[in-house]
XYZ file of C-alpha atoms in Angstrom:
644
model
C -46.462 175.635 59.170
C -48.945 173.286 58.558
C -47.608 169.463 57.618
C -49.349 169.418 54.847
C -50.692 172.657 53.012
C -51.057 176.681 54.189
C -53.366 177.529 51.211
C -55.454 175.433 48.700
C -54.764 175.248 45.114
C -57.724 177.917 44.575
C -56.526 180.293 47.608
C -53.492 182.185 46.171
C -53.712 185.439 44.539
C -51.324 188.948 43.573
C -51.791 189.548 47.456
C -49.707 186.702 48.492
C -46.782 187.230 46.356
C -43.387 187.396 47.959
C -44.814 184.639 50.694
C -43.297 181.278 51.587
C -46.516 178.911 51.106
C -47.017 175.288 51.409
C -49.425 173.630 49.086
C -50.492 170.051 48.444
C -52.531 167.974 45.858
C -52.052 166.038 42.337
C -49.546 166.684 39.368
C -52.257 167.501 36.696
C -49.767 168.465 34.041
C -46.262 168.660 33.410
C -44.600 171.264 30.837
C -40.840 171.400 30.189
C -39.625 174.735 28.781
C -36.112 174.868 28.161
C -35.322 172.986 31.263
C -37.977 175.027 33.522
C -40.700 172.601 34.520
C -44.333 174.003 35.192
C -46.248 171.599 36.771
C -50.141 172.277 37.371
C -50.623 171.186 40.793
C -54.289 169.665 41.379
C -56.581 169.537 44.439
C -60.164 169.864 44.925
C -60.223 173.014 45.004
C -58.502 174.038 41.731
C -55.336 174.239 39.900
C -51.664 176.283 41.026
C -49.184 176.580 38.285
C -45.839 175.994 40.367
C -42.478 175.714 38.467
C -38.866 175.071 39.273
C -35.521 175.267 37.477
C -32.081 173.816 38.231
C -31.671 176.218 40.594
C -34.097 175.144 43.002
C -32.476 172.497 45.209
C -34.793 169.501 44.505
C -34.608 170.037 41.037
C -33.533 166.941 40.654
C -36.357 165.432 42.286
C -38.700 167.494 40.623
C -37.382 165.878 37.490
C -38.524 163.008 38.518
C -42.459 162.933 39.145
C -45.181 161.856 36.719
C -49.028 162.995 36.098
C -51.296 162.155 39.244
C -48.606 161.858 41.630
C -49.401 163.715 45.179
C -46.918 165.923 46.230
C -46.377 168.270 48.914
C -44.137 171.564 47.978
C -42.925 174.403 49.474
C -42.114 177.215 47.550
C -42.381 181.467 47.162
C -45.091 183.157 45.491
C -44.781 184.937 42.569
C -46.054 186.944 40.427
C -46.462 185.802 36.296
C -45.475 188.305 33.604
C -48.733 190.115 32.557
C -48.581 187.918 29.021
C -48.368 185.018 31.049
C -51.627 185.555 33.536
C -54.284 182.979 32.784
C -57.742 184.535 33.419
C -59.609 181.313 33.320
C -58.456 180.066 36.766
C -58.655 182.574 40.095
C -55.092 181.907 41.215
C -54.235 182.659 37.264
C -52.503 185.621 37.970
C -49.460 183.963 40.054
C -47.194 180.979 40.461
C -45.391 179.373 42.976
C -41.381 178.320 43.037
C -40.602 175.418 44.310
C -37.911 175.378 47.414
C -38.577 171.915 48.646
C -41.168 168.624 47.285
C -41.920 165.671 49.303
C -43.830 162.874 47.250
C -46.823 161.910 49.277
C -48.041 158.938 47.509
C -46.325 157.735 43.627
C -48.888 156.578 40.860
C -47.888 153.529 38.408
C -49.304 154.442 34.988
C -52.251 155.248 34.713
C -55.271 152.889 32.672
C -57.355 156.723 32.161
C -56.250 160.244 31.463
C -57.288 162.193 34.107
C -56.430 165.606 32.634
C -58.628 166.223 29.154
C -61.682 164.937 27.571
C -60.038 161.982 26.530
C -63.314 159.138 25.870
C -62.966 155.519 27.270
C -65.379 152.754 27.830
C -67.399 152.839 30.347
C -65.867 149.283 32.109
C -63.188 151.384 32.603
C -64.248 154.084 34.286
C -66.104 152.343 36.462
C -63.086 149.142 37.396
C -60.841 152.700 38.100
C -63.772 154.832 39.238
C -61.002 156.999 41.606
C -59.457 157.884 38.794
C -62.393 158.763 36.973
C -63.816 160.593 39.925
C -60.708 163.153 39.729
C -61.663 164.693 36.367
C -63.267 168.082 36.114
C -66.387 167.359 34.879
C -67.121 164.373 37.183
C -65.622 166.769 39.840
C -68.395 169.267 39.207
C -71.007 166.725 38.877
C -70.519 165.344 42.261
C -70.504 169.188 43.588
C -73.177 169.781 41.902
C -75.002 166.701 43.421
C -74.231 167.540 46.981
C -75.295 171.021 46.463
C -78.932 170.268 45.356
C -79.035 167.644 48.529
C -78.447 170.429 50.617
C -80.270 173.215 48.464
C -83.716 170.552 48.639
C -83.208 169.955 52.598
C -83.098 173.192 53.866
C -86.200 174.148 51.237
C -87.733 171.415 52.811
C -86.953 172.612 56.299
C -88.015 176.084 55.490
C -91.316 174.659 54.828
C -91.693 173.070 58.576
C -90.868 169.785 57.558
C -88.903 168.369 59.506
C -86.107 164.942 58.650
C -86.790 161.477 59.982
C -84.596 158.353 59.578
C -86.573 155.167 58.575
C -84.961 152.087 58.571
C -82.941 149.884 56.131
C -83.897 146.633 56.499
C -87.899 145.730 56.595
C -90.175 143.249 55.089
C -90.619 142.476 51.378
C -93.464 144.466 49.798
C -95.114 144.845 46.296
C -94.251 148.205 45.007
C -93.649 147.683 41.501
C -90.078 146.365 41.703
C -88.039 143.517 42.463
C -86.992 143.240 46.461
C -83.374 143.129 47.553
C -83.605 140.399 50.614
C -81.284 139.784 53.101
C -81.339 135.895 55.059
C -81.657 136.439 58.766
C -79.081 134.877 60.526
C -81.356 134.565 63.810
C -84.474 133.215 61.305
C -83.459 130.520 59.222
C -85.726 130.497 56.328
C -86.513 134.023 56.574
C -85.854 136.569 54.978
C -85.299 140.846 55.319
C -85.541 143.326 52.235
C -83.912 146.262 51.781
C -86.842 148.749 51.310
C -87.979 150.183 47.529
C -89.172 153.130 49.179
C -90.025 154.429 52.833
C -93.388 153.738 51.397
C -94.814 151.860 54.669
C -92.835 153.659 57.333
C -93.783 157.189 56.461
C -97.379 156.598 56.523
C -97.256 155.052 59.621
C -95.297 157.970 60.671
C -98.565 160.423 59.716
C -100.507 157.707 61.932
C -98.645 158.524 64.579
C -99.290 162.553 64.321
C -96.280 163.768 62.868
C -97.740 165.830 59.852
C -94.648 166.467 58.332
C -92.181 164.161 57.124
C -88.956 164.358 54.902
C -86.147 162.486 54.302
C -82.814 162.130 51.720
C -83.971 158.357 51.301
C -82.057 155.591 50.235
C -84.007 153.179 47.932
C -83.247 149.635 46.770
C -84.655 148.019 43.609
C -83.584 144.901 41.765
C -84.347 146.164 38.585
C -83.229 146.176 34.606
C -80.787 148.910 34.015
C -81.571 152.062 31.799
C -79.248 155.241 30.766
C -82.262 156.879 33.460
C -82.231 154.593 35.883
C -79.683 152.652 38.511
C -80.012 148.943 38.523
C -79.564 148.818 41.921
C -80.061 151.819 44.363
C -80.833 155.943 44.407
C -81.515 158.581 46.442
C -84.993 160.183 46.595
C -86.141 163.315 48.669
C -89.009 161.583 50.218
C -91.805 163.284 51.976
C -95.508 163.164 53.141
C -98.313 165.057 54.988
C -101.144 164.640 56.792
C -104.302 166.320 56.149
C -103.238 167.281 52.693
C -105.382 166.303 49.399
C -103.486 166.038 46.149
C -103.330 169.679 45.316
C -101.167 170.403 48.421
C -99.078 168.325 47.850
C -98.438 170.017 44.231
C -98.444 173.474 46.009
C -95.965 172.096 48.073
C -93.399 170.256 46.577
C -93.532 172.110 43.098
C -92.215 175.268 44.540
C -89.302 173.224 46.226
C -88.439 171.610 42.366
C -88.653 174.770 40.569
C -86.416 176.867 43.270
C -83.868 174.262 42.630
C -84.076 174.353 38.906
C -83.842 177.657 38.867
C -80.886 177.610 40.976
C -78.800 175.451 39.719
C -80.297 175.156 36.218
C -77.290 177.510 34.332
C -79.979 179.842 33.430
C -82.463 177.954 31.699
C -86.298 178.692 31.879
C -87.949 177.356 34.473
C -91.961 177.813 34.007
C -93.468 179.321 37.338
C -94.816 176.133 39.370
C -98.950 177.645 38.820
C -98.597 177.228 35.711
C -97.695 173.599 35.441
C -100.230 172.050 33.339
C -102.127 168.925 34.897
C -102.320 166.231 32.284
C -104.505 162.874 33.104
C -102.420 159.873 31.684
C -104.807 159.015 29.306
C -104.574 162.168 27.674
C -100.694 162.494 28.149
C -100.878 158.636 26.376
C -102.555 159.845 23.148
C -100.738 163.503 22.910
C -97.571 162.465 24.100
C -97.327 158.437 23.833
C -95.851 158.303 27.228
C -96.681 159.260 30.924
C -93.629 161.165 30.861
C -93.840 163.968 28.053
C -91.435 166.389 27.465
C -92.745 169.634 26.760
C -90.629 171.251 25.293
C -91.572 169.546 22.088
C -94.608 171.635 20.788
C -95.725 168.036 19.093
C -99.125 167.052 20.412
C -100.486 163.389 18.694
C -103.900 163.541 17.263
C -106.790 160.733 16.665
C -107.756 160.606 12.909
C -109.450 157.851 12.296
C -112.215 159.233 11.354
C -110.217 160.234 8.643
C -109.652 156.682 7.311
C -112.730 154.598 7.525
C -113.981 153.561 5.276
C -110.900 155.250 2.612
C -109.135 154.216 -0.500
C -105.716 153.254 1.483
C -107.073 149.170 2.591
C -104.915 148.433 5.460
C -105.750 151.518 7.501
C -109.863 150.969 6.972
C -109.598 147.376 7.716
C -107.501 147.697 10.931
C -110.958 150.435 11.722
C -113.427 147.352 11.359
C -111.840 145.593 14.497
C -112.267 146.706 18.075
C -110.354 148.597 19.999
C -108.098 149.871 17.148
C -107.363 153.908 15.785
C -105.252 155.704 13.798
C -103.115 158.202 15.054
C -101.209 160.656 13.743
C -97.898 162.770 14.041
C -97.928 166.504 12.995
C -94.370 167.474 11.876
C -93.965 170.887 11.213
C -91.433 171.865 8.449
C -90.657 167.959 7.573
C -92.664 168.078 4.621
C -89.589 167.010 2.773
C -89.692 163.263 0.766
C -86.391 162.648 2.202
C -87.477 163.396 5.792
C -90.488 161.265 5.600
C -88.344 158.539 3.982
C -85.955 158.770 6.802
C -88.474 158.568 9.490
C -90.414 155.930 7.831
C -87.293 153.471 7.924
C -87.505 154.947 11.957
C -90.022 152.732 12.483
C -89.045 150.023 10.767
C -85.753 150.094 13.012
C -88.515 149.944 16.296
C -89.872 146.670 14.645
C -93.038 148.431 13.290
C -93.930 147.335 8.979
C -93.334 151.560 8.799
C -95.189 154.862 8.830
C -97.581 155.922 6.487
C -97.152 159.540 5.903
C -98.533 162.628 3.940
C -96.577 165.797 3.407
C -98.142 169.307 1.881
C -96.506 170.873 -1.007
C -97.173 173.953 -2.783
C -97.933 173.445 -6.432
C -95.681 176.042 -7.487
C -91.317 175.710 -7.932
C -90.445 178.826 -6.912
C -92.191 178.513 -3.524
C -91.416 174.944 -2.795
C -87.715 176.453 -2.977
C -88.756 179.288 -0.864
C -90.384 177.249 1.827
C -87.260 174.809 1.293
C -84.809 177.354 2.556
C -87.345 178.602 5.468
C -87.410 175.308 6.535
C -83.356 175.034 6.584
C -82.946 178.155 8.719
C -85.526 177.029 10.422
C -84.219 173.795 11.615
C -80.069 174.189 11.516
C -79.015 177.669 12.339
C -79.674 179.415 15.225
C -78.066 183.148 17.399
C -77.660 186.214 15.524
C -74.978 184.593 12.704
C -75.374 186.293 9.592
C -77.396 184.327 6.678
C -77.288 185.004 2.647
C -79.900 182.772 0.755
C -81.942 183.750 -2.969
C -85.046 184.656 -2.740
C -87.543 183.330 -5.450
C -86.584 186.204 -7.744
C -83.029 185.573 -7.575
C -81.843 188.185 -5.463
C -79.577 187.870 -2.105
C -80.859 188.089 1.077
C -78.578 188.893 3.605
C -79.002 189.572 7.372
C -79.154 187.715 10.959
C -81.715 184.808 11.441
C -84.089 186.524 12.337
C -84.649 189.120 9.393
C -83.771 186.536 6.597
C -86.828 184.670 7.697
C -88.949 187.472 8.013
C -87.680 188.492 4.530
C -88.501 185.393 3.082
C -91.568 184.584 4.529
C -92.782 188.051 3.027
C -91.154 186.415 -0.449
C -93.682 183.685 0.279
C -96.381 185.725 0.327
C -95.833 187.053 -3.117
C -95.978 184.191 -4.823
C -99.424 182.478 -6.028
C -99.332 178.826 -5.413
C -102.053 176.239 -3.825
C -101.235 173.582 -1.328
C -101.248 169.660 -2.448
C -100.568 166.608 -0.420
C -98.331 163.864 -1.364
C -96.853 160.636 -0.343
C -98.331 157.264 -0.612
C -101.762 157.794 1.667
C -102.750 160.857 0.171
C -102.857 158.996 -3.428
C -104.757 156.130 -1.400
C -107.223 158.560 0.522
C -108.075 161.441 -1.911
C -107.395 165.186 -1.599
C -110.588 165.926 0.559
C -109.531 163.526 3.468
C -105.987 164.702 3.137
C -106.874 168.436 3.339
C -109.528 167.330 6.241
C -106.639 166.063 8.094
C -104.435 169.211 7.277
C -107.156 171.302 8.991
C -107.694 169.332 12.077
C -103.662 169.179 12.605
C -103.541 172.591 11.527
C -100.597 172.267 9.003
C -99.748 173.936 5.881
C -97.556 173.822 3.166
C -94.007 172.285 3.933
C -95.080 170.528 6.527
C -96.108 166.703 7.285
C -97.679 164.242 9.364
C -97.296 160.087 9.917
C -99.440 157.681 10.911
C -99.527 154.514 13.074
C -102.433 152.070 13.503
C -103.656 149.566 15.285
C -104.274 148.517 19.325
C -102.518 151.887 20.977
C -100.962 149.582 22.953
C -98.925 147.865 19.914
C -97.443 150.992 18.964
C -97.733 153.840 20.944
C -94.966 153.754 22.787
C -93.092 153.986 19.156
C -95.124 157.332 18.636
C -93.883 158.467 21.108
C -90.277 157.838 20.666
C -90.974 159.370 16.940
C -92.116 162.026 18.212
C -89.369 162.810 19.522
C -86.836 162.637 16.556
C -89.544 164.211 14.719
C -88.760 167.187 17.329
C -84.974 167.072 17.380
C -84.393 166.392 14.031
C -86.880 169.487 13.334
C -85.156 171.920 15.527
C -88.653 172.168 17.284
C -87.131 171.474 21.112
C -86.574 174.432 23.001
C -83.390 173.092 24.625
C -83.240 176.449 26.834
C -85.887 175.190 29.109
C -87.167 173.052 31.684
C -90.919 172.017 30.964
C -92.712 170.709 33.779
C -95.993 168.640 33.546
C -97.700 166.769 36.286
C -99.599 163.812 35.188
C -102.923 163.105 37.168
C -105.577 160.177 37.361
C -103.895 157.447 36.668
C -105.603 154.238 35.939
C -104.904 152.008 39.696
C -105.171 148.653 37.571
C -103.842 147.019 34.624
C -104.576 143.270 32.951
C -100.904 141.691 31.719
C -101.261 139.698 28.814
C -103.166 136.157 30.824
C -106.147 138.829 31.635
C -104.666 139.020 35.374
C -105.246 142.239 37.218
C -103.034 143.567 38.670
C -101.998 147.068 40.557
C -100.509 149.832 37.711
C -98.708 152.176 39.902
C -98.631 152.288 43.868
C -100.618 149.818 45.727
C -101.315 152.028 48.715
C -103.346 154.488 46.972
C -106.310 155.915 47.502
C -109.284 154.646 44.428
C -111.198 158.130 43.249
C -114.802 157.726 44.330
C -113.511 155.692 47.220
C -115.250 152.274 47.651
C -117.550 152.092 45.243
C -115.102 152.970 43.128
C -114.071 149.275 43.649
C -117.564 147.861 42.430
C -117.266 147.981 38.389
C -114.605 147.727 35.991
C -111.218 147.597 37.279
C -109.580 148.854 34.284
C -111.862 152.186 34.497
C -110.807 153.072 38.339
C -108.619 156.346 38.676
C -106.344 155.924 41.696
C -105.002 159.632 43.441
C -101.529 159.347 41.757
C -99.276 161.712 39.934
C -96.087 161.986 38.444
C -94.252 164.965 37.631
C -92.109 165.032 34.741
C -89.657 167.204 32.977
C -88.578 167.401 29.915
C -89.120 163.554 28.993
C -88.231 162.368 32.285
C -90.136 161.135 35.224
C -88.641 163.243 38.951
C -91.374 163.340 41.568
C -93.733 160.134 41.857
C -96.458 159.938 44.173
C -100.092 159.711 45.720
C -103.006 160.410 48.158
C -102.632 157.357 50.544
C -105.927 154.754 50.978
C -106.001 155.391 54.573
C -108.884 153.526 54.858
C -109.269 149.722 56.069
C -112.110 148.396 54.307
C -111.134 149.983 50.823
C -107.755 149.241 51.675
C -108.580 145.446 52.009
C -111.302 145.769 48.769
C -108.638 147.177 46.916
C -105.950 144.475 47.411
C -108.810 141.938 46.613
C -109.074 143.093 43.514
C -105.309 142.172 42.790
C -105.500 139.354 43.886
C -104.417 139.602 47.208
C -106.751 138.091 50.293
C -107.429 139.472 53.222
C -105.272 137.518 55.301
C -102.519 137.882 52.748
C -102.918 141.496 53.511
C -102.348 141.547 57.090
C -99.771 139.016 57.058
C -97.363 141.172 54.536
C -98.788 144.476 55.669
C -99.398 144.222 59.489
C -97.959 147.231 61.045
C -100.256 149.268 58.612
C -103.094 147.337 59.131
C -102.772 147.558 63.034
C -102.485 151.416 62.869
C -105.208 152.131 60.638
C -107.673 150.920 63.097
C -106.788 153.234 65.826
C -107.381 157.094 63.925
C -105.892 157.169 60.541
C -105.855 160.313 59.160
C -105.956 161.302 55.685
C -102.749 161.833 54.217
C -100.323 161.758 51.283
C -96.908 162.860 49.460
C -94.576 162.080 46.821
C -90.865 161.435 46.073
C -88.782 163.174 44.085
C -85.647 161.644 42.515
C -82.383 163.019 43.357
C -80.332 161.407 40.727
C -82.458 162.207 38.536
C -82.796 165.690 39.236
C -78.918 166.297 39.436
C -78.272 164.535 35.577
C -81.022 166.893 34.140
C -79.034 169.924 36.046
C -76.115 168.928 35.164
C -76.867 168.382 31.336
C -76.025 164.744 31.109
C -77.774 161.628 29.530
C -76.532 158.917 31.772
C -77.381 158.858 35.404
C -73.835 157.095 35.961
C -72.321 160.360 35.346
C -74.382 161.759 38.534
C -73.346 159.024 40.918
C -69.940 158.554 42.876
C -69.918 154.724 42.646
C -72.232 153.154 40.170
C -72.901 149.482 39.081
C -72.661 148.732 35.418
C -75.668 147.804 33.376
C -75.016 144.586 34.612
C -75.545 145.559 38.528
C -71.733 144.733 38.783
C -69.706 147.050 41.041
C -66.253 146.758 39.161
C -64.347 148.039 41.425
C -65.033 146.496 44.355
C -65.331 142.931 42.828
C -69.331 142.785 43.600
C -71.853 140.491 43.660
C -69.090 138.060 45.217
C -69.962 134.385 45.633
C -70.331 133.375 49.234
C -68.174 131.846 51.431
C -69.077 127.660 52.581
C -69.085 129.639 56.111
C -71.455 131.887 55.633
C -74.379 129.792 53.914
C -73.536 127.241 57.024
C -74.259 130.539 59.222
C -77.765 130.985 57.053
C -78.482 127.469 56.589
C -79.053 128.346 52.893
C -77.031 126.789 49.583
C -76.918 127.933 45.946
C -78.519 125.769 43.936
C -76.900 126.058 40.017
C -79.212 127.016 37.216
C -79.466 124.932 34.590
C-alpha cells in the first residue's frame, strides 16, 4: 500500500465498497453524532465523508483532531444508507471507517475559515494566502486559470504558432508604464528592467524570419493598483506575425478568444468573432465615454448641442459660445421616473461634477403614467418565468409569467388616449419643441429619460461614461448572459498632457496610418495601427501593426520628443535589425488575468491570482518590498537616500 493514499478524495464510489483504502488530505469538517464522528476529509480533488466510533481502535485519537489538520487514514469502504447518500459530491454515495489515522502535519487555530463563505478583509487573506488558497471557490479559480493557459496554448499551437522564451531582464523602455529596474552588480551605476512587455524582443524575433511567435508572457509594471489591474506583474498570451496587416491579426486571434469564452464561459453567449463590430476610439469616446465599452449595455451617448444653442436654459448656451465645448446626452430607457433622475443627478455630484441636467417624458394622462409605471417595474426587477399579478388601468388583475403580463399591459397601454410631455428642469428652460426634437433624435418615448453633461469632453466624459453604466444596471438594460466583444480601431498615436507636451498615447512602436507623411501635420490628428479588444467593459487583447520602418520610426519618436540619437541609444538592437530586411509585421496581447476573472465571474483580479500584492504592491505574506541589507548596497555601490 501506498505510504500515503490508494485513492483520492474524489476516486471512491459503490464499486469499492467492502475495500481496505488509504486516503489522505485536510479535516474540512467535523460532526459529532451521538459519539460517531464524521469528519469530511479534504484534498484537491474533493471531499470523503469518513467516520469512526469507539469501536475503531484510534478512536481516541480521532477525538482528538481539529479543522485543517492533514491526516492520513486507513479505513473500509462502505456503503451510506440510501437517506444518507449526498448527490452533490461523486463519492456521495459511500463512506469510509476509519481502522487506523496518522496526523501528518497539526494546525494551530486558524486566523480564516476555510470551510464556508465566511467574508474577511482582504489583509487577511492575502498575510494567510495558503489558507485562503484552500477554499472552494479560490480552488476553482486557480483551476480554472490553469485550464484557459493550457486551453489558449494549444489554440495557439493549432494555429502553427509556435512558443518562444524571451528574456526577463532587458533595458528600460517607454511603453506607457513605470519600469521595474534591477542595479547590475557587474555595472555600477547601471541599471536592468524587468520588461513591460516582450514588446522589443518579439519584433526582433519577426526580423529574424520566424513568422510566428507566441508566448504565456510574464510582464512587469510599476503601476497604481485597480480592482482590474495588478500593481505589479501579469501574465499575457503574447504573440506576433510577420506579413500580417491589422485584419489578420483580428482573424487570428479573435477566433482563439471566442473558443475560450465559449469554453469555459458557463454557457453564456459568446457573439461569433465576424461579427465583432470595429469601433474607432473616437467614436467609442462619444457613444461609450471610454475605449473600453461594454456592449452589453444597449446605451449609445448622443451629441445634442444643437439642441441647446442658443436656448432658454443659460448655462448650457453659454458653455456653446466657447470652443471646443458640446453637450452630450444620456438616453435612459424606462428611467423616466423623478426619483430616478434625482438619484442619478446626485451620481454626478458624488464624481465631483455641479450635476446632470435631465429631461424625462411623461404621458399627460394618470391612468397611463401608472400603466407605464408598472411596465417599467417588471421591466427592470423581475426576470424567468415567475408568475406576476399587477392592475391594469381599469382595475382588473393581470396575472401570468413575465412575459405575458407585459404583453398584456402594453396592449392596456394602447387603449388609453394620452400625449407625451417632457419634464424636469431643462425642458421648462428649453421649450417643448427642443425637448420633443431631442426625444426624436434619441428615439425615446414616454417613460423614458435622458441627462446631460457639458462642457470640454475631456472634463467629463469619462463621468458619462461611468453613468452610463448605472444608468444600465440600475435599468435592468445589461444583458448579464453574454459576452460582448468590440475591437476598437484608429487610435489617435499622440496626446498633449496638460503643459501642451506631446507625447505618445498608446504604443510607441506603431506604425502612423498614411505612413510618413502622416508625420508632417498635426500630431493630435495622426491615427496610429492600434486596437484594443474589449469585453464587456474591460480591456483583454491590446495591440498594433509594428513601424517597421527606420526613417518613420526615427520621425515618429521626434515628434515625442525623443532625438535621434536618443533613439538608438535606448532602442539599439531594433534599430540595428531594421536596416538589414525588416519585414512588415504585427500582433497583440491578450491578458490572461484578465480573461480568467471575466470567466470566472469575479470583480477583483486578486481573486484570479495565486499570490497577489495588495493595493499597496505589498506581498503580505512574504514580508515584501524588504529594506536592503548594508551588504548588499556595498555589493551595488548604491544607498537609499530618505525622502523628505
Amino acid at each position: 500500500m501506498h505510504v500515503y493514499r490508494t485513492h483520492t478524495c474524489a476516486e471512491l464510489t459503490r464499486e469499492n465498497v467492502g475495500d481496505t483504502v488509504r486516503l489522505a488530505g485536510w479535516v474540512h469538517r467535523i460532526r459529532d453524532h451521538g459519539g460517531v464522528l464524521f469528519i469530511d476529509l479534504r484534498d484537491h480533488y474533493g471531499v470523503t465523508q469518513v467516520l469512526c466510533d469507539p469501536d475503531s481502535p484510534v478512536f481516541s485519537e480521532v477525538e482528538k483532531v481539529r479543522s485543517e489538520w492533514c491526516i492520513r487514514i486507513d479505513g473500509n469502504v462502505k456503503a451510506r444508507d440510501e437517506s444518507l447518500i449526498n448527490p452533490k459530491i461523486p463519492t456521495g454515495e459511500v463512506e469510509v471507517f476509519i481502522r487506523d489515522m496518522e496526523v501528518l502535519g497539526k494546525a494551530d487555530e486558524l486566523p480564516l475559515i476555510v470551510f464556508g463563505d465566511q467574508e474577511y478583509p482582504e489583509e487577511t487573506r492575502l498575510r494567510y494566502r495558503f489558507l485562503d488558497l484552500r477554499r472552494e471557490a479560490m480552488q476553482d479559480n486557480m483551476k480554472l486559470r490553469s485550464d484557459v493557459v493550457r486551453d489558449l496554448r494549444q489554440r495557439m499551437w493549432d494555429l502553427d504558432f509556435r512558443e518562444y522564451q524571451t528574456p526577463i531582464i532587458t533595458a528600460s523602455s517607454p511603453e506607457g508604464a513605470r519600469d521595474f529596474v534591477i542595479p547590475s552588480r557587474l555595472h555600477p551605476g547601471k541599471l536592468y528592467a524587468l520588461p513591460q512587455a516582450p514588446q522589443q524582443f518579439k519584433q526582433l524575433l519577426m526580423v529574424a524570419g520566424f513568422d510566428k511567435y507566441f508566448q504565456i508572457a510574464p510582464c512587469f509594471r510599476d503601476e497604481d493598483p485597480r480592482a482590474d489591474r495588478s500593481p505589479t506583474d501579469f501574465y499575457q498570451l503574447d504573440m506576433e506575425m510577420s506579413f500580417a496587416t491589422q485584419q489578420d491579426v483580428f482573424d487570428t486571434i479573435a477566433p482563439v478568444v471566442a473558443g475560450t469564452f465559449e469554453r469555459f464561459g458557463g454557457g453564456k453567449r459568446v457573439d461569433a468573432p465576424e461579427t465583432w463590430p470595429q469601433i474607432p476610439f473616437a467614436e467609442a469616446a462619444l457613444k461609450y465615454g471610454t475605449d473600453k465599452p461594454d456592449l452589453r449595455n444597449p446605451i449609445e451617448m448622443q451629441d445634442v448641442s444643437e439642441h441647446f444653442r442658443g436656448s432658454g436654459f443659460a448655462i448650457f448656451a453659454s458653455l456653446l459660445e466657447k470652443d471646443g465645448t458640446e453637450i452630450r446626452a444620456i438616453p435612459a430607457p424606462t428611467g423616466g421616473s423623478r426619483k430616478f433622475c434625482d438619484r442619478m443627478n446626485k451620481f454626478a455630484q458624488e464624481q465631483g461634477l455641479p450635476g446632470m441636467g435631465y429631461i424625462f417624458w411623461r404621458p399627460d394622462n394618470d391612468k397611463a403614467a401608472q400603466v407605464i409605471a408598472r411596465i417599467n417595474e417588471i421591466e427592470q426587477n423581475s426576470t424567468g418565468m415567475a408568475m406576476i399579478a399587477v392592475k391594469a388601468s381599469d382595475g382588473q388583475t393581470i396575472q401570468g409569467d413575465r412575459s405575458e403580463v407585459l404583453g398584456r399591459l402594453r396592449d392596456d397601454l394602447e387603449s388609453i388616449e394620452y400625449s407625451v410631455e417632457a419634464a424636469g428642469p431643462l425642458a421648462k428652460n428649453i421649450g417643448p419643441e427642443r425637448t420633443e426634437a431631442i426625444r426624436q433624435q434619441l428615439g425615446l418615448g414616454v417613460g423614458d429619460a435622458a441627462f446631460f453633461l457639458g462642457g470640454k469632453a475631456s472634463d467629463f466624459e469619462a463621468v458619462a461614461g461611468r453613468a452610463r453604466t448605472v444608468i444600465g444596471q440600475e435599468l435592468g438594460l445589461i444583458d448579464e448572459d453574454r459576452f460582448a466583444f468590440a475591437w476598437i480601431v484608429d487610435f489617435p498615436m499622440y496626446e498633449r498632457d496638460d503643459e501642451g507636451k506631446v507625447d505618445f498615447s498608446h504604443n510607441p512602436f506603431s506604425m502612423p496610418q498614411g505612413g510618413l507623411e502622416a508625420l508632417d501635420g498635426d500630431p493630435e490628428a495622426v491615427l496610429g495601427y492600434q486596437y484594443d479588444l474589449a469585453c464587456n467593459g474591460y480591456e483583454l487583447v491590446s495591440g498594433a501593426i509594428r513601424n517597421h520602418k527606420l526613417d518613420v520610426m526615427y520621425r515618429a519618436f521626434e515628434i515625442a520628443g525623443y532625438g535621434r540619437d536618443e533613439v538608438e541609444k535606448r532602442f539599439g538592437g531594433m534599430v540595428k535589425a531594421f536596416q538589414y530586411g525588416a519585414p512588415p509585421h504585427g500582433g497583440c496581447a491578450a491578458g490572461i488575468d484578465r480573461i480568467v476573472m471575466l470567466l470566472a465571474g469575479e470583480e477583483n483580479i486578486r481573486e484570479v491570482m495565486l499570490f497577489p500584492m495588495n493595493q499597496r504592491a505589498e506581498d503580505l505574506m512574504m514580508g515584501a518590498p524588504t529594506e536592503p541589507m548594508p551588504g548588499q548596497l556595498m555589493e551595488l555601490g548604491l544607498r537609499v537616500v530618505p525622502k523628505d
